[in-house]
Short mmCIF file of C-alpha atoms in Angstrom, two decimals:
data_model
loop_
_atom_site.label_atom_id
_atom_site.label_comp_id
_atom_site.label_asym_id
_atom_site.label_seq_id
_atom_site.Cartn_x
_atom_site.Cartn_y
_atom_site.Cartn_z
CA MET Q 25 0.00 0.00 0.00
CA LYS Q 26 1.27 3.44 -0.91
CA SER Q 27 -0.04 7.00 -0.57
CA PHE Q 28 0.98 9.94 -2.74
CA ILE Q 29 0.45 13.67 -2.23
CA PHE Q 30 -0.38 15.84 -5.26
CA LYS Q 31 0.71 19.34 -4.29
CA TYR Q 32 -0.61 22.44 -6.06
CA ARG Q 33 0.25 26.14 -6.06
CA CYS Q 34 -2.57 28.61 -6.71
CA THR Q 35 -1.78 31.45 -9.14
CA LYS Q 36 -4.96 33.47 -8.56
CA GLU Q 37 -7.93 33.40 -6.19
CA THR Q 38 -9.88 30.18 -6.56
CA HIS Q 39 -13.05 28.90 -4.89
CA LEU Q 40 -13.84 25.19 -4.64
CA PRO Q 41 -16.73 23.44 -2.88
CA ARG Q 42 -15.68 22.21 0.56
CA SER Q 43 -16.64 18.68 -0.46
CA ASN Q 44 -14.84 18.35 -3.79
CA GLY Q 45 -13.57 14.77 -3.93
CA TYR Q 46 -15.80 14.00 -6.90
CA MET Q 47 -13.93 16.73 -8.83
CA VAL Q 48 -10.60 15.14 -7.93
CA TYR Q 49 -11.95 11.73 -8.97
CA SER Q 50 -13.09 13.09 -12.35
CA ALA Q 51 -9.69 14.69 -12.93
CA LEU Q 52 -7.93 11.44 -12.07
CA CYS Q 53 -10.16 9.49 -14.46
CA ARG Q 54 -9.10 11.83 -17.26
CA TRP Q 55 -5.49 11.60 -16.10
CA VAL Q 56 -5.30 7.80 -16.29
CA GLN Q 57 -7.15 7.50 -19.60
CA GLY Q 58 -5.26 5.20 -21.93
CA THR Q 59 -3.04 3.77 -19.17
CA ASP Q 60 -3.07 0.49 -17.26
CA LEU Q 61 -4.84 2.28 -14.40
CA GLU Q 62 -7.91 3.22 -16.42
CA PHE Q 63 -9.82 -0.01 -15.71
CA ASP Q 64 -9.12 0.14 -11.96
CA PHE Q 65 -10.50 3.68 -11.73
CA HIS Q 66 -13.74 2.68 -13.42
CA THR Q 67 -14.32 -0.71 -11.81
CA ALA Q 68 -17.82 -1.19 -10.41
CA ASP Q 69 -17.25 -4.64 -8.89
CA GLY Q 70 -16.72 -4.18 -5.16
CA PRO Q 71 -14.74 -1.50 -3.31
CA PRO Q 72 -12.23 0.56 -5.31
CA PRO Q 73 -8.56 -0.46 -4.95
CA TYR Q 74 -7.70 3.14 -4.13
CA ALA Q 75 -8.88 6.03 -1.96
CA ILE Q 76 -8.90 9.75 -2.73
CA SER Q 77 -9.08 12.75 -0.42
CA ASP Q 78 -10.69 16.10 -1.14
CA MET Q 79 -8.56 18.95 -2.41
CA ILE Q 80 -7.44 20.50 0.89
CA SER Q 81 -5.86 23.86 1.63
CA GLY Q 82 -2.36 23.34 3.05
CA ASP Q 83 1.07 21.91 2.37
CA GLY Q 84 0.15 18.23 2.55
CA SER Q 85 0.95 17.63 6.21
CA SER Q 86 -2.59 17.28 7.62
CA LEU Q 87 -5.99 15.99 6.49
CA SER Q 88 -7.82 18.23 8.99
CA ILE Q 89 -10.55 20.32 7.36
CA ASP Q 90 -12.79 23.11 8.65
CA TRP Q 91 -16.20 21.72 7.71
CA SER Q 92 -18.01 24.83 9.01
CA SER Q 93 -17.10 26.66 5.79
CA PRO Q 94 -18.94 25.72 2.56
CA LYS Q 95 -15.96 26.58 0.35
CA VAL Q 96 -12.22 26.19 0.01
CA ILE Q 97 -10.93 29.70 -0.71
CA LEU Q 98 -7.41 29.83 -2.10
CA LYS Q 99 -5.43 33.04 -2.54
CA PRO Q 100 -2.55 33.57 -4.99
CA GLY Q 101 0.48 31.72 -3.66
CA ASP Q 102 -1.54 29.37 -1.45
CA TRP Q 103 -0.80 25.66 -1.40
CA ALA Q 104 -3.41 22.93 -1.76
CA PHE Q 105 -3.20 19.17 -2.13
CA PHE Q 106 -5.03 15.90 -2.39
CA ARG Q 107 -3.92 12.41 -1.42
CA LEU Q 108 -4.20 9.27 -3.52
CA SER Q 109 -3.76 5.90 -1.80
CA LEU Q 110 -3.18 2.76 -3.86
CA LEU Q 111 -4.05 -0.56 -2.25
CA THR Q 112 -2.62 -3.15 -4.64
CA PRO Q 113 0.89 -3.78 -6.01
CA GLU Q 114 -0.52 -3.73 -9.55
CA MET Q 115 -1.82 -0.19 -9.13
CA GLU Q 116 1.46 0.92 -7.55
CA ARG Q 117 3.51 -0.37 -10.48
CA SER Q 118 1.19 1.15 -13.08
CA PHE Q 119 1.24 4.49 -11.28
CA VAL Q 120 5.02 4.70 -11.13
CA ASP Q 121 5.64 3.32 -14.63
CA THR Q 122 3.04 5.06 -16.78
CA VAL Q 123 1.21 7.85 -15.00
CA ALA Q 124 3.39 9.84 -12.63
CA PRO Q 125 5.05 12.06 -15.28
CA ARG Q 126 1.70 13.46 -16.47
CA ASP Q 127 0.15 16.77 -15.42
CA ILE Q 128 -3.37 16.91 -13.98
CA THR Q 129 -5.86 19.78 -13.89
CA ILE Q 130 -8.62 19.89 -11.28
CA ALA Q 131 -12.14 20.96 -12.30
CA ASN Q 132 -10.91 23.02 -15.26
CA GLN Q 133 -8.97 25.29 -12.90
CA PRO Q 134 -5.78 26.22 -14.82
CA GLU Q 135 -4.87 28.63 -12.01
CA MET Q 136 -4.18 25.60 -9.81
CA VAL Q 137 -0.78 24.39 -11.00
CA LEU Q 138 0.58 20.97 -10.06
CA ASP Q 139 3.90 21.62 -8.32
CA SER Q 140 4.97 18.13 -7.31
CA ILE Q 141 3.88 14.58 -6.54
CA LEU Q 142 5.28 13.51 -3.17
CA GLY Q 143 5.97 9.82 -2.72
CA PRO Q 144 6.20 7.75 0.47
CA GLY Q 145 8.52 9.25 3.06
CA SER Q 146 8.47 12.78 1.66
CA SER Q 147 5.38 13.93 3.59
CA PRO Q 148 3.64 12.83 6.81
CA LEU Q 149 0.66 11.73 4.72
CA ALA Q 150 2.67 9.98 2.00
CA MET Q 151 3.14 6.49 3.38
CA SER Q 152 4.09 2.97 2.37
CA ILE Q 153 3.57 -0.32 4.22
CA SER Q 154 2.69 -3.93 3.49
CA SER Q 155 -0.33 -5.70 4.95
CA GLU Q 156 2.04 -8.04 6.83
CA ALA Q 157 3.89 -5.14 8.46
CA LEU Q 158 0.60 -3.43 9.30
CA PHE Q 159 -0.59 -6.56 11.10
CA ALA Q 160 2.73 -7.15 12.86
CA GLY Q 161 2.73 -3.61 14.25
CA ALA Q 162 -0.88 -3.61 15.44
CA PRO Q 163 -1.26 -3.41 19.25
CA GLU Q 164 -3.73 -5.29 21.45
CA ALA Q 165 -4.92 -2.17 23.27
CA LYS Q 166 -8.34 -2.14 24.90
CA ASP Q 167 -9.65 0.80 22.86
CA ILE Q 168 -9.11 2.60 19.57
CA THR Q 169 -9.94 6.19 18.58
CA LEU Q 170 -10.66 7.04 14.96
CA ALA Q 171 -10.67 10.55 13.50
CA PHE Q 172 -13.01 10.86 10.53
CA ARG Q 173 -11.38 13.63 8.49
CA SER Q 174 -13.97 13.65 5.70
CA PRO Q 175 -17.62 12.59 5.88
CA ALA Q 176 -17.96 8.90 6.67
CA GLY Q 177 -21.28 7.33 5.79
CA PHE Q 178 -22.57 3.83 5.25
CA ASN Q 179 -25.21 2.05 3.21
CA SER Q 180 -27.38 -0.33 5.21
CA GLN Q 181 -30.52 -1.95 3.83
CA GLY Q 182 -30.94 0.80 1.25
CA ARG Q 183 -30.45 3.65 3.71
CA GLN Q 184 -27.63 6.12 4.24
CA ILE Q 185 -26.34 5.87 7.82
CA PRO Q 186 -24.31 8.96 8.86
CA PHE Q 187 -23.08 7.56 12.19
CA PRO Q 188 -19.98 5.31 12.62
CA MET Q 189 -21.51 2.35 14.40
CA PRO Q 190 -18.81 -0.24 15.21
CA GLU Q 191 -20.33 -2.96 13.03
CA LEU Q 192 -20.54 -0.61 10.04
CA VAL Q 193 -17.02 0.82 10.41
CA PHE Q 194 -15.12 -2.40 10.97
CA SER Q 195 -17.15 -4.60 8.65
CA SER Q 196 -16.41 -2.05 5.90
CA LEU Q 197 -12.69 -2.31 6.63
CA LEU Q 198 -12.77 -6.10 7.00
CA TRP Q 199 -14.51 -6.43 3.62
CA ARG Q 200 -11.80 -4.34 1.95
CA TRP Q 201 -9.00 -6.20 3.73
CA ARG Q 202 -10.23 -9.59 2.56
CA ARG Q 203 -10.94 -8.29 -0.92
CA PHE Q 204 -7.43 -6.98 -1.56
CA PHE Q 205 -5.26 -9.31 0.52
CA ASN Q 206 -7.16 -12.61 0.32
CA ASP Q 207 -6.59 -12.95 4.06
CA ASP Q 208 -8.94 -15.08 6.19
CA ARG Q 209 -6.90 -15.09 9.39
CA TRP Q 210 -9.80 -13.50 11.34
CA SER Q 211 -12.44 -16.12 10.68
CA GLY Q 212 -15.81 -15.15 12.16
CA LEU Q 213 -14.66 -11.67 13.23
CA GLU Q 214 -17.68 -10.07 11.56
CA ASP Q 215 -19.93 -11.96 13.98
CA ARG Q 216 -18.10 -10.50 16.99
CA LEU Q 217 -18.10 -6.85 15.91
CA SER Q 218 -21.38 -6.30 17.79
CA GLN Q 219 -19.40 -6.72 21.03
CA ILE Q 220 -17.57 -3.43 20.38
CA ASN Q 221 -19.02 -0.43 22.20
CA ILE Q 222 -18.69 3.31 21.63
CA SER Q 223 -17.28 4.90 24.78
CA ARG Q 224 -16.93 8.51 23.63
CA TYR Q 225 -17.50 10.59 20.52
CA ASP Q 226 -17.35 14.15 19.23
CA LEU Q 227 -18.98 14.07 15.81
CA LYS Q 228 -20.69 16.45 13.43
CA SER Q 229 -23.08 15.47 10.67
CA VAL Q 230 -22.09 16.68 7.21
CA VAL Q 231 -23.70 16.35 3.80
CA ALA Q 232 -21.11 15.90 1.06
CA ASN Q 233 -21.83 16.99 -2.49
CA GLY Q 234 -21.45 14.50 -5.31
CA LYS Q 235 -21.64 14.50 -9.07
CA GLY Q 236 -24.87 15.81 -10.58
CA GLY Q 237 -26.13 17.27 -7.31
CA ALA Q 238 -26.07 13.97 -5.41
CA MET Q 239 -25.87 14.30 -1.64
CA HIS Q 240 -24.13 11.84 0.65
CA LYS Q 241 -24.72 11.93 4.40
CA GLY Q 242 -21.81 11.35 6.75
CA CYS Q 243 -20.04 12.51 9.87
CA VAL Q 244 -16.69 14.05 10.76
CA GLY Q 245 -14.92 14.13 14.11
CA ARG Q 246 -13.66 11.57 16.61
CA CYS Q 247 -15.03 8.33 17.99
CA ARG Q 248 -13.52 6.02 20.62
CA TYR Q 249 -14.37 2.34 20.48
CA ASP Q 250 -14.19 0.11 23.56
CA LEU Q 251 -12.61 -3.24 22.65
CA LYS Q 252 -12.48 -4.77 26.14
CA PRO Q 253 -15.17 -7.41 25.38
CA LEU Q 254 -12.98 -8.80 22.59
CA SER Q 255 -10.15 -11.31 22.86
CA LEU Q 256 -6.57 -10.07 22.44
CA VAL Q 257 -6.49 -11.64 18.98
CA ASP Q 258 -9.59 -9.72 17.93
CA ARG Q 259 -8.30 -6.48 19.46
CA LYS Q 260 -5.15 -6.77 17.37
CA ALA Q 261 -7.31 -7.36 14.30
CA ILE Q 262 -9.37 -4.22 14.97
CA HIS Q 263 -6.25 -2.10 15.44
CA CYS Q 264 -4.83 -3.50 12.21
CA LEU Q 265 -8.05 -2.67 10.36
CA GLY Q 266 -8.06 0.85 11.82
CA ALA Q 267 -4.54 1.45 10.54
CA PHE Q 268 -5.57 -0.01 7.18
CA GLY Q 269 -8.35 2.58 7.07
CA ALA Q 270 -5.73 5.34 6.77
CA PHE Q 271 -5.07 3.97 3.28
CA ALA Q 272 -8.40 2.46 2.23
CA GLY Q 273 -10.90 4.85 3.79
CA VAL Q 274 -14.13 3.64 5.37
CA GLY Q 275 -17.76 3.56 4.25
CA TYR Q 276 -19.03 4.63 0.86
CA LYS Q 277 -17.53 6.86 -1.85
CA THR Q 278 -13.95 6.43 -0.62
CA GLY Q 279 -12.87 6.91 -4.23
CA GLN Q 280 -14.48 10.36 -4.25
CA GLY Q 281 -13.14 11.96 -1.10
CA LEU Q 282 -15.38 10.46 1.58
CA GLY Q 283 -14.38 8.28 4.51
CA GLN Q 284 -10.83 9.55 5.07
CA VAL Q 285 -9.87 8.28 8.53
CA GLU Q 286 -6.86 8.26 10.86
CA VAL Q 287 -6.06 6.42 14.09
CA LEU Q 288 -5.29 8.76 16.99
#
């Protein structure tokens, strides 16, 4: 798994919607056209093998966003960035071999000029790790706190659920983990997720804009999950999945800016 930061310099004042991940996704789809990555960016079978953040004001060191403002307002000389995380070795190789040298324009905004693409190790948010190393480094602590940096929402029985219930969060991550790593070491874990409790939260509901006026309900903020009812083996699994979420995202529309999450 690898994450890359696309860093932009603004040449004149620019306004973007606060929730703009769908614009970044559209730009990336144009960017990869005709390359080996094109199919992966358009796949409709299961979760996407990548995750994309919104375009965020800043130098690429933090995913924190002020969701009280409806717009991202950039002045001349300001920096902005988005993060692209790739979950499979195939996508990593295609990215490095065929795509990285290209330029990319966001939402027909020529005043936003791509300055650099930062690879793993060159920014706090540009990371690289294998699934084996992620599992080996996972603790067995009795709780885990997740920070939802962009709206996290979930589909359940045809409804949008804008609250990070434990079963929804960790079943979403478990599904992705098994999908991309073909790893069944946590047999039956999905049946034990209901034992996890929420011990504390500080969340705000947010409606994210999508393509064509679509609206996606979600939440941002922090949530602490109590893992004490679980075995040590299951606690380690949950911590591993939480760390995996920093790459894969959680919930729906992770390929369009939603569900960006970090472990605190």
